[in-house]
Coordinates of C-alpha atoms in Angstrom, one line a residue:
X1 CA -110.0 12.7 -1.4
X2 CA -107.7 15.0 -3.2
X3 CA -104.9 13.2 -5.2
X4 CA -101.1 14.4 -4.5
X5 CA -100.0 17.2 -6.6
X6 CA -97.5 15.0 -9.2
X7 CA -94.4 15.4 -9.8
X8 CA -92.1 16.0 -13.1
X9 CA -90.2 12.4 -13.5
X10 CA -86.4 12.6 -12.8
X11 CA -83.8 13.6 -15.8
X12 CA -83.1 9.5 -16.6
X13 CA -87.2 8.8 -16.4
X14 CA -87.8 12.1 -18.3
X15 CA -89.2 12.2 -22.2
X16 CA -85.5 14.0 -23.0
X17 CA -83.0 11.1 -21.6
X18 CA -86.1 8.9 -23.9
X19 CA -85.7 11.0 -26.5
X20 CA -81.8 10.9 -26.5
X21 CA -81.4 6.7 -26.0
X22 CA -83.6 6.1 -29.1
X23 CA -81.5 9.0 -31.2
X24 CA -78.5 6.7 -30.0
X25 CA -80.2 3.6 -31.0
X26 CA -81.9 4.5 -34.4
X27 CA -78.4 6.1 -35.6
X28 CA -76.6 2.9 -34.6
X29 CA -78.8 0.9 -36.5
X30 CA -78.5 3.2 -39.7
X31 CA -74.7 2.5 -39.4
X32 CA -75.2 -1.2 -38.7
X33 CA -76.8 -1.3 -42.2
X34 CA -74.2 1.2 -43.8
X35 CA -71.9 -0.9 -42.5
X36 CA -72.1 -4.4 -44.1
X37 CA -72.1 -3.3 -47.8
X38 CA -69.6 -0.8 -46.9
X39 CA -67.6 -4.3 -45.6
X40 CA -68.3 -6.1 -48.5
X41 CA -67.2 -2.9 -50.8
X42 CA -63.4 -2.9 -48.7
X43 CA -63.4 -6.6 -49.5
X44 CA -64.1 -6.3 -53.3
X45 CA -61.8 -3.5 -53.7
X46 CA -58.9 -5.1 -51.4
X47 CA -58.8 -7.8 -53.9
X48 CA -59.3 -5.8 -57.0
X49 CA -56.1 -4.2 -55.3
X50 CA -54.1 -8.2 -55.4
X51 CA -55.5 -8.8 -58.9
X52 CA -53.7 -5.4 -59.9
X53 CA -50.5 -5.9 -58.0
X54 CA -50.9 -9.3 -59.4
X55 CA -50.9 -7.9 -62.9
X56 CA -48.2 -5.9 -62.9
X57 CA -45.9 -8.7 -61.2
X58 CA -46.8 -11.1 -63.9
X59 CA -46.2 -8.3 -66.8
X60 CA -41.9 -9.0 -65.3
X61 CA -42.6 -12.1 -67.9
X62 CA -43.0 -9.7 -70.6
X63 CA -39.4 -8.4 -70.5
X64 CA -37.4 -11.8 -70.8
X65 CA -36.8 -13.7 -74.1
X66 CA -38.4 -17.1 -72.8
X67 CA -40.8 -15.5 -70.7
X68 CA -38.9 -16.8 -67.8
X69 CA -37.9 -15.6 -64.3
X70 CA -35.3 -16.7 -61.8
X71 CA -36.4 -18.4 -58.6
X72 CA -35.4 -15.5 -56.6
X73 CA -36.8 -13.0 -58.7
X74 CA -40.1 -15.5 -58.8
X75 CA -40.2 -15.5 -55.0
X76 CA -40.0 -11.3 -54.7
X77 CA -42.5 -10.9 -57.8
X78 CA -44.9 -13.4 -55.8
X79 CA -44.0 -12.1 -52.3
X80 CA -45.2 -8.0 -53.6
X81 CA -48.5 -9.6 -54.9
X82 CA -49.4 -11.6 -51.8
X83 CA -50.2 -14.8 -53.8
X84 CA -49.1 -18.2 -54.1
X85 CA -49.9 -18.4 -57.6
X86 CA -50.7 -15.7 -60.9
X87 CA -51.9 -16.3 -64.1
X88 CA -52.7 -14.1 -66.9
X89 CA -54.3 -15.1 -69.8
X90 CA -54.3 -12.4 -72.9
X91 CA -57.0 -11.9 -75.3
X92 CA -54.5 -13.4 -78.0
X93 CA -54.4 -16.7 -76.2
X94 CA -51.2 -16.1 -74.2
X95 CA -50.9 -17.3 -70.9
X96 CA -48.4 -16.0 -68.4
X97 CA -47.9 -17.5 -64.9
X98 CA -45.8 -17.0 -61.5
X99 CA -45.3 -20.1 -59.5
X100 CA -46.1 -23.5 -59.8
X101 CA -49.9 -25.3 -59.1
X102 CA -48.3 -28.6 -58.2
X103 CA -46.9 -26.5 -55.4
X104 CA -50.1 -25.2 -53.9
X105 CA -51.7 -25.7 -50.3
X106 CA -55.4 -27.3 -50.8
X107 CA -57.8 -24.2 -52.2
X108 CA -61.0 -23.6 -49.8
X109 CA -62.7 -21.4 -52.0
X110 CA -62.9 -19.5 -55.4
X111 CA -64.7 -16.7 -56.4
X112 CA -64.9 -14.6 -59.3
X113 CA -65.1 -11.1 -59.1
X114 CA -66.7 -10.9 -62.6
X115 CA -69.9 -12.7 -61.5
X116 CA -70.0 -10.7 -57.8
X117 CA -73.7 -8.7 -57.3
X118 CA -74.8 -7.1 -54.1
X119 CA -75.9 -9.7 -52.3
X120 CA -73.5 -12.3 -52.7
X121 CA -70.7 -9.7 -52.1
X122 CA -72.7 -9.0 -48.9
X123 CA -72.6 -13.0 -48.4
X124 CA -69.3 -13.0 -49.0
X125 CA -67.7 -10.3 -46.8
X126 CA -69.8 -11.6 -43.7
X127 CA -68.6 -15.3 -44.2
X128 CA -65.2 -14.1 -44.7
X129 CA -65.2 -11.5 -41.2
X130 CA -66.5 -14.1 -39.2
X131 CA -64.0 -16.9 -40.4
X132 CA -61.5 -18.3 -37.5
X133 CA -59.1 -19.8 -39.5
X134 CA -57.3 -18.9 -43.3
X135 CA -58.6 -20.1 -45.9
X136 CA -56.6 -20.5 -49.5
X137 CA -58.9 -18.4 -51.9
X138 CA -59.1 -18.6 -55.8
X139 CA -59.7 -15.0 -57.3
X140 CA -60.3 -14.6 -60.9
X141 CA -61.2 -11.0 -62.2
X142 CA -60.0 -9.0 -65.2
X143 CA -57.0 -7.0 -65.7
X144 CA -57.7 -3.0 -64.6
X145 CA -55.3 -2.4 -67.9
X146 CA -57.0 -4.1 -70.2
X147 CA -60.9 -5.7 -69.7
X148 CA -60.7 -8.5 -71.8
X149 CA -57.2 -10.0 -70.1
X150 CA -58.1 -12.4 -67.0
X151 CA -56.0 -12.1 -63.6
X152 CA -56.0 -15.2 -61.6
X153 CA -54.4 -15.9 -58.2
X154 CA -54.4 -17.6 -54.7
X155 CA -54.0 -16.1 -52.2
X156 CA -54.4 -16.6 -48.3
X157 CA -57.6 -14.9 -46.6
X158 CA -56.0 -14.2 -43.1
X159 CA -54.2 -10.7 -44.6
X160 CA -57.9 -10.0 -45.5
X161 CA -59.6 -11.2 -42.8
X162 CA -57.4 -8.6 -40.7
X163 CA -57.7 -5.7 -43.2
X164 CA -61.4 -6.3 -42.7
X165 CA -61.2 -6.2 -39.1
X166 CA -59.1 -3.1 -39.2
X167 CA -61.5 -1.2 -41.4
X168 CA -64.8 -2.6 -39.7
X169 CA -62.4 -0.9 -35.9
X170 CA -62.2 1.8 -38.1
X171 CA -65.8 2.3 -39.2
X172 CA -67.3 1.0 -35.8
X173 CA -65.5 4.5 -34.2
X174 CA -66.4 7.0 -36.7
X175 CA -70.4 5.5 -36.7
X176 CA -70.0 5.9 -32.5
X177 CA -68.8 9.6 -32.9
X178 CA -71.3 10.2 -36.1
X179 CA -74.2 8.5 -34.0
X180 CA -73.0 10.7 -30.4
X181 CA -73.0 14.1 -33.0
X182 CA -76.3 13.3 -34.7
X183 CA -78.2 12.0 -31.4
X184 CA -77.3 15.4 -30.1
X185 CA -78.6 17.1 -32.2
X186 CA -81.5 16.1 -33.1
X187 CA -81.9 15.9 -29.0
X188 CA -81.2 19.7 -28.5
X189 CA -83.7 20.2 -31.2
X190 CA -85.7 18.3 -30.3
X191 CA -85.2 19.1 -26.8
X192 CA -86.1 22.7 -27.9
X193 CA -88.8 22.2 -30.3
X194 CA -90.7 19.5 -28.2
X195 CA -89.7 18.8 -25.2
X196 CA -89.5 22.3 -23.5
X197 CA -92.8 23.4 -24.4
X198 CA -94.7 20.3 -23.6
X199 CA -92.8 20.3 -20.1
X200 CA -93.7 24.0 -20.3
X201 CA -97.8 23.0 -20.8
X202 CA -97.2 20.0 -18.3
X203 CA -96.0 22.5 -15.7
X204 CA -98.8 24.9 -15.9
X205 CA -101.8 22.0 -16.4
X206 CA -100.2 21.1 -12.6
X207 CA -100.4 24.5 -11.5
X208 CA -103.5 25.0 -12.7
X209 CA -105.1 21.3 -11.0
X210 CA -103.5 23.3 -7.9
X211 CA -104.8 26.4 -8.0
X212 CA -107.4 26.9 -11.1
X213 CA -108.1 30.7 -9.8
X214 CA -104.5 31.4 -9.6
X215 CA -103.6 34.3 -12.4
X216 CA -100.1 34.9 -11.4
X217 CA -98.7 32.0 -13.8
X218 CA -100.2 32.3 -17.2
X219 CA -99.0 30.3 -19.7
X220 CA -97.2 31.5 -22.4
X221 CA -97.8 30.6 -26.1
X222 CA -95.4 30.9 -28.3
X223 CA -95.9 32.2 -31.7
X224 CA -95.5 28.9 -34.0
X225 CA -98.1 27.6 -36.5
X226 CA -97.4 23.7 -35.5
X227 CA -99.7 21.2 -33.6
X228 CA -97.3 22.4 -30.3
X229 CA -98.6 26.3 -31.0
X230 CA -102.1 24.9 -31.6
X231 CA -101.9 23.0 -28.2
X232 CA -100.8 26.0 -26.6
X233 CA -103.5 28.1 -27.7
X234 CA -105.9 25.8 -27.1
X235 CA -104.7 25.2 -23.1
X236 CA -104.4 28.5 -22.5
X237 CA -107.4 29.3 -23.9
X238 CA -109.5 26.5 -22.4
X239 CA -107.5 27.9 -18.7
X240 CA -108.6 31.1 -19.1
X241 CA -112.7 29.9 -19.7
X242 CA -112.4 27.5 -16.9
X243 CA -110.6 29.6 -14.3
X244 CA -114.1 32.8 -15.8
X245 CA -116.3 29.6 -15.5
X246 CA -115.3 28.7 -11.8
X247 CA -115.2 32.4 -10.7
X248 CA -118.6 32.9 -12.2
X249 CA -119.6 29.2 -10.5
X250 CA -118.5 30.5 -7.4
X251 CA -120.4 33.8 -7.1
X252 CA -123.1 31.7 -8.3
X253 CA -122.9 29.3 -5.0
X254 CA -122.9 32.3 -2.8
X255 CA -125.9 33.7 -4.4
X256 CA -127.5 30.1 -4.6
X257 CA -126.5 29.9 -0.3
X258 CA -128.3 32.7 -0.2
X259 CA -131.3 32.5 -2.2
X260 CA -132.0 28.9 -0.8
X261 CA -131.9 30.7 3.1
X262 CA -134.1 34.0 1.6
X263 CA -136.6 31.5 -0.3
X264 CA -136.9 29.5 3.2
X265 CA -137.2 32.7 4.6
X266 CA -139.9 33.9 2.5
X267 CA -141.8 30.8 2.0
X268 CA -142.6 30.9 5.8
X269 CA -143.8 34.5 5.6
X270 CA -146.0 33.4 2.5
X271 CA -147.8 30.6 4.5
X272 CA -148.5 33.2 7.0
X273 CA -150.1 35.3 4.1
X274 CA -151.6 32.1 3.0
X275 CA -153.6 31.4 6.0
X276 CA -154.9 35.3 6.4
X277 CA -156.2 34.7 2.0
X278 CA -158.1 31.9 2.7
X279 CA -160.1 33.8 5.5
X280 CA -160.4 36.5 3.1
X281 CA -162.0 34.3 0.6
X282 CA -164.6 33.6 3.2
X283 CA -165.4 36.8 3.6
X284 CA -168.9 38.3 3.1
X285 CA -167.2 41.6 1.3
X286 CA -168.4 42.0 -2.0
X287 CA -165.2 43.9 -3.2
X288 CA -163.1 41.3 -1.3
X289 CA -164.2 38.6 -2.9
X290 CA -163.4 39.9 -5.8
X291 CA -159.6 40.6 -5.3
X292 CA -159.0 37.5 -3.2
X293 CA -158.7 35.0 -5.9
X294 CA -156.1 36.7 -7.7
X295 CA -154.1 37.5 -4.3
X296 CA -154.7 34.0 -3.3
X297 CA -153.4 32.9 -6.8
X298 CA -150.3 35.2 -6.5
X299 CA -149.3 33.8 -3.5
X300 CA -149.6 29.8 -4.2
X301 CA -146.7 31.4 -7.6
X302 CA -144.9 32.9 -4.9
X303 CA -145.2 29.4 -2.3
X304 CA -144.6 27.1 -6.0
X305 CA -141.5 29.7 -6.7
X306 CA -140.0 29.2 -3.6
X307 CA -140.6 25.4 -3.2
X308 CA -138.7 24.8 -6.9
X309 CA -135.7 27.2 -5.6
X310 CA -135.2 25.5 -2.5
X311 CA -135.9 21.6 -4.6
X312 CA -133.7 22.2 -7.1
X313 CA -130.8 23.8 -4.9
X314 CA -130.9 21.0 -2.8
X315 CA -131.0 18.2 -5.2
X316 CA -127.9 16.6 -5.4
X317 CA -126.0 14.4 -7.7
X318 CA -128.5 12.3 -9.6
X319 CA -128.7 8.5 -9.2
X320 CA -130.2 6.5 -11.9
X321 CA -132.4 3.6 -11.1
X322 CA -132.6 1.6 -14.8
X323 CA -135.4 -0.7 -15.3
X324 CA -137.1 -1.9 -18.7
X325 CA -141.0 -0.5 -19.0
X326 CA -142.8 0.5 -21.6
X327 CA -144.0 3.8 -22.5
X328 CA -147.7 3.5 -22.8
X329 CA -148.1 3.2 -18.7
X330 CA -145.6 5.9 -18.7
X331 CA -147.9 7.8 -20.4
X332 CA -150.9 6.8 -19.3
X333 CA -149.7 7.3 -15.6
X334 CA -149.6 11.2 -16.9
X335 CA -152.9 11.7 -18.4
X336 CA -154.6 9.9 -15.2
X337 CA -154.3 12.9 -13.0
X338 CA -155.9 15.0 -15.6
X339 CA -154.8 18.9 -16.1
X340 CA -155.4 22.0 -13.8
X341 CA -157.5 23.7 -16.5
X342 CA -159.6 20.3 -17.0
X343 CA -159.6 21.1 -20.8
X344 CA -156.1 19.5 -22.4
X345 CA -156.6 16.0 -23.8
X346 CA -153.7 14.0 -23.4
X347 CA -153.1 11.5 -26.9
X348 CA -151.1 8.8 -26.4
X349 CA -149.3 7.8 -29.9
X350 CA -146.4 5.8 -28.0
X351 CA -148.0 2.6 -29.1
X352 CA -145.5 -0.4 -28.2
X353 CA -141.9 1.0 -27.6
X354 CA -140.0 0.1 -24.4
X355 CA -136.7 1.5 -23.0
X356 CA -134.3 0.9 -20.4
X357 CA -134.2 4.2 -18.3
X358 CA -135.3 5.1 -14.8
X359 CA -138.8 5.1 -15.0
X360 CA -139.3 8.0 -12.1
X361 CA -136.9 10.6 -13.7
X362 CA -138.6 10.2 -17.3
X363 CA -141.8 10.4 -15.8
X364 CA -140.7 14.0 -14.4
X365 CA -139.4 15.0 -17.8
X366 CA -142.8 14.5 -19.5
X367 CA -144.9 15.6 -17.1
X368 CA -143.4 18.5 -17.2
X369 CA -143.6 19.2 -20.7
X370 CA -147.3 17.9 -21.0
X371 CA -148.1 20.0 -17.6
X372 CA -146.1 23.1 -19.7
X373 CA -148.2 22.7 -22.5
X374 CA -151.7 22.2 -21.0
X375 CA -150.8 25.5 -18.7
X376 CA -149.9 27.2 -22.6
X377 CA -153.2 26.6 -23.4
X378 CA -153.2 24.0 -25.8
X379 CA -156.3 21.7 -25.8
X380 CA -154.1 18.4 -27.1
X381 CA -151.0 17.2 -26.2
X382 CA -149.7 13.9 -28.5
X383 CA -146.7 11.7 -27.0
X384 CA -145.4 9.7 -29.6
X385 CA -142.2 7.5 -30.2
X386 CA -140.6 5.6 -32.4
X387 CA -136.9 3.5 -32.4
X388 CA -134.2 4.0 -34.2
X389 CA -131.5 1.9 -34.3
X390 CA -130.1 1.6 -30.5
X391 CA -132.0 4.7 -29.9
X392 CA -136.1 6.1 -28.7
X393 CA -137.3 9.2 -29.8
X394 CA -140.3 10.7 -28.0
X395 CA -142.1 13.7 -29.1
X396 CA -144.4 16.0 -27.3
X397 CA -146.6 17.9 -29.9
X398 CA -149.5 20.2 -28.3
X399 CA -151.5 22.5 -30.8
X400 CA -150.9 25.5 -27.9
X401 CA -150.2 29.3 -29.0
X402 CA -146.0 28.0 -29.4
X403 CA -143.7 30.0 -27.1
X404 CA -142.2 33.9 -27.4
X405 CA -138.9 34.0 -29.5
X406 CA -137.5 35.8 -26.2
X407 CA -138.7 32.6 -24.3
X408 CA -136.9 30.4 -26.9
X409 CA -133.1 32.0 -26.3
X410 CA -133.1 31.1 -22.8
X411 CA -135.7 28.0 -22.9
X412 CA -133.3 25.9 -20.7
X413 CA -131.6 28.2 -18.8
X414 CA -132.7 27.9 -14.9
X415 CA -134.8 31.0 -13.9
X416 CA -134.6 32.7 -17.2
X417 CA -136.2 30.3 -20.2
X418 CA -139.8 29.9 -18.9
X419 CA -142.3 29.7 -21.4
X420 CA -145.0 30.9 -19.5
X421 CA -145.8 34.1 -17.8
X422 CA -144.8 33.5 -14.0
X423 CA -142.9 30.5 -14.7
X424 CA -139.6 29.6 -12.9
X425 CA -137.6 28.1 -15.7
X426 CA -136.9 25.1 -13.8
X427 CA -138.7 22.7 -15.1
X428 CA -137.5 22.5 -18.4
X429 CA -133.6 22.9 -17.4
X430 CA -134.4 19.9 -14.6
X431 CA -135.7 18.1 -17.6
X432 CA -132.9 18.7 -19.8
X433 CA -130.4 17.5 -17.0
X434 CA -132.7 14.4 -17.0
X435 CA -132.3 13.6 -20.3
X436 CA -128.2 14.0 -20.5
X437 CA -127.9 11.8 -17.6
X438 CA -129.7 8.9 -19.5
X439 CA -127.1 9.4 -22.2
X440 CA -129.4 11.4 -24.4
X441 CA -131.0 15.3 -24.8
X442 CA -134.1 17.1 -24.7
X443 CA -134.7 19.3 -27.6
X444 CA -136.8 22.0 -29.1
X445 CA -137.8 21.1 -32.4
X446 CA -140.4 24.2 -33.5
X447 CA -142.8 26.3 -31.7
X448 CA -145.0 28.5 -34.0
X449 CA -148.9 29.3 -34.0
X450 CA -149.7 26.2 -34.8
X451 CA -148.2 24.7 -31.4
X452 CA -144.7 23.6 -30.4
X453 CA -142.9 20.3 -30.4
X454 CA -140.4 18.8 -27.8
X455 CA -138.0 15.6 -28.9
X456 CA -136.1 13.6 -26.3
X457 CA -133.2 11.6 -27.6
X458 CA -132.7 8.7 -25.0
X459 CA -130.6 5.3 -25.9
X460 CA -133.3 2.4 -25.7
X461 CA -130.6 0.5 -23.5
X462 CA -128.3 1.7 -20.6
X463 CA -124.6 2.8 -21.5
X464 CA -122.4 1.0 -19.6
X465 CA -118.6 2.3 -19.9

């Protein structure tokens, strides 16, 4: 049953609206972490800011006799500062001071910014965003007009605490917008980059499960060096030798239909012509004794042609039927029969190997080759194997006249690799299919005067997926 031709996924299911949500996401978190030192900076600076307005409310000291202020002019010095309290303490050992300790509200917490580092900035800033209620904070730091002069005050943390929620408003909108701005642009380009051309390839791979013989839609590579140009190539290069593969499969099926009715054909007019040889063998015709043999000979070629056309046309999938043997009654099964030219010794060099395989179909594969090698001509054919690791190798050596180079090109190419004169060419592609359907290959390993040598490569267990 033919699966429904699918469908490209909706925009919000689609690799774009992916593509754009994680932009979104991975820029958000970039600001998330941007944005706590960036906190903790505003909160350092905002009270190097009080330290400095501190200072220069505290310098009004400086400019009376007795270092004195009135209580009015105390208040408006303390009010511009913020604080409840500021001291300053010279490097000469002079202290200066606005407002009166005995007078302050209970502290919660000090700090000093000469001591602050990254982290405990970081610390800092969160503990101070996420406090509900004002806390009275120390803050001791130096004077930004001179280093060695200290700036101490108290001050409430609510002013801060909303200055911090201000500026964290502030940043929160320009990381939305920078976030919105980056995700789309790294989804357009990505959008054009990625996304179009793999929904590009997507779209023509559906076409092309469709209709594989269709040539109106080609699909169009783009001239980019990436893995995206590579797949391209590759698809529509891989298209274009599937859709020549199934053409040429195709004619082939029409010529196979047709060969399998002309060889039925034919094979009943040969068993007519075989019936009328075998009277002229018994004739009393000198002459036509003579030339029977070889006519009866061409025909049973012709009969043996026509029976391997029709077999292997007809032969469908292949089923496997695993069992564990071992080899030597394999082989022995082989030799039993003995050879047509009752000359070809059959050695069997197997000695204890066993496999799991289906014993019938790797019978058929060396049969063949020991029957292809005792037709050659040679006088001894040797079966050996060996293991090695998870897998068996079997070799066929005969001491024959080795095959033609011609006859080696096509070796396992069905009605064109025979290695004998009259041959089909079936036997050998048969066995080769054999062989990959166990998981493994046949194999020509040399073939010279001295003889020729066949390997089979089979896993000594089954595969199982």
């Amino acid at each position: 049953m033919n699966r429904p031709r699918p469908k490209l996924p909706a925009l919000w299911h689609s690799l774009s609206a992916r593509l754009l949500v994680l932009t979104v996401a991975f820029v958000m978190v970039s600001e998330v972490l941007i944005f706590v030192p960036s906190i903790a900076s505003f909160r350092l600076k905002y009270l190097e800011e009080r330290l400095a307005a501190a200072n220069i409310a505290v310098l009004a000291l400086l400019a009376t006799p007795d270092a004195m202020v009135s209580d009015e002019l105390e208040m408006e010095l303390l009010g511009q500062a913020g604080a409840y309290v500021i001291g300053l303490k010279r490097p000469d050992g002079k202290k200066l001071m606005l407002g009166m300790e005995n007078n302050l509200p209970t502290i919660d917490a000090q700090f000093d910014l000469r001591q602050h580092g990254l982290f405990r900035s970081v610390r800092d800033a969160v503990v101070a965003l996420v406090q509900s209620r004002n806390r009275v904070l120390r803050v001791v730091g130096v004077s930004p007009r001179h280093n060695e002069t200290e700036v101490e005050i108290v001050i409430d943390e609510a002013p801060l605490h909303d200055a911090m929620l201000d500026y964290g408003a502030q940043i929160l909108a320009v990381s939305i917008v920078i976030s919105l701005i980056t995700a789309s642009l790294v989804y357009l380009a990505l959008q054009w980059w990625m996304v179009r051309p793999i929904r590009r390839m997507t779209e023509s791979m559906i076409a092309f499960r469709g209709d594989p013989e269709d040539l109106s839609r080609p699909l169009r590579v783009e001239r980019r060096g990436d893995e995206i140009g590579v797949a391209q190539a590759e698809l529509a290069e891989m298209q274009a030798g599937l859709r020549a593969s199934l053409q040429h499969k195709t004619r082939l099926a029409a010529l196979g239909t047709a060969v399998t009715k002309i060889s039925h054909d034919l094979r009943n007019m040969l068993a007519t012509a075989q019936l009328v040889s075998d009277r002229l063998v018994a004739s009393a015709d000198p002459q036509v004794k003579r030339a029977a043999p070889t006519l009866v000979a061409a025909i049973d070629r012709a009969v043996d042609l026509c029976t391997r056309t029709l077999d292997f046309t007809r032969e469908g999938p292949l089923r496997l039927d695993y069992n564990r043997f071992a080899l030597k009654g394999l082989v022995h099964e082989i030799g039993a029969g003995g050879f047509a030219n009752g000359r070809t010794e059959l050695v069997d060099a197997v000695g204890d190997v066993e496999l799991e395989a289906d014993r019938d179909q790797l019978y058929r594969v060396l049969a063949n080759l020991v029957r292809n090698a005792a037709e050659a001509g040679a006088a001894e054919v040797t079966v050996s194997a060996a293991t090695a690791g998870e897998r068996v190798i079997i070799e066929v050596r005969d001491n024959g006249p080795g095959l033609a180079p011609r006859a080696r090109q096509n070796l396992f190419t069905p009605f064109a690799g025979s290695g004998r004169a009259g041959g089909s060419g079936l036997g050998l592609a048969i066995a080769r299919e054999l062989a990959h359907a166990h998981g493994g290959d046949l194999s020509l390993v040399s073939s010279d005067a001295s003889g020729t040598l066949f390997r089979i490569d089979l896993p000594a267990r089954r595969l199982v997926a």
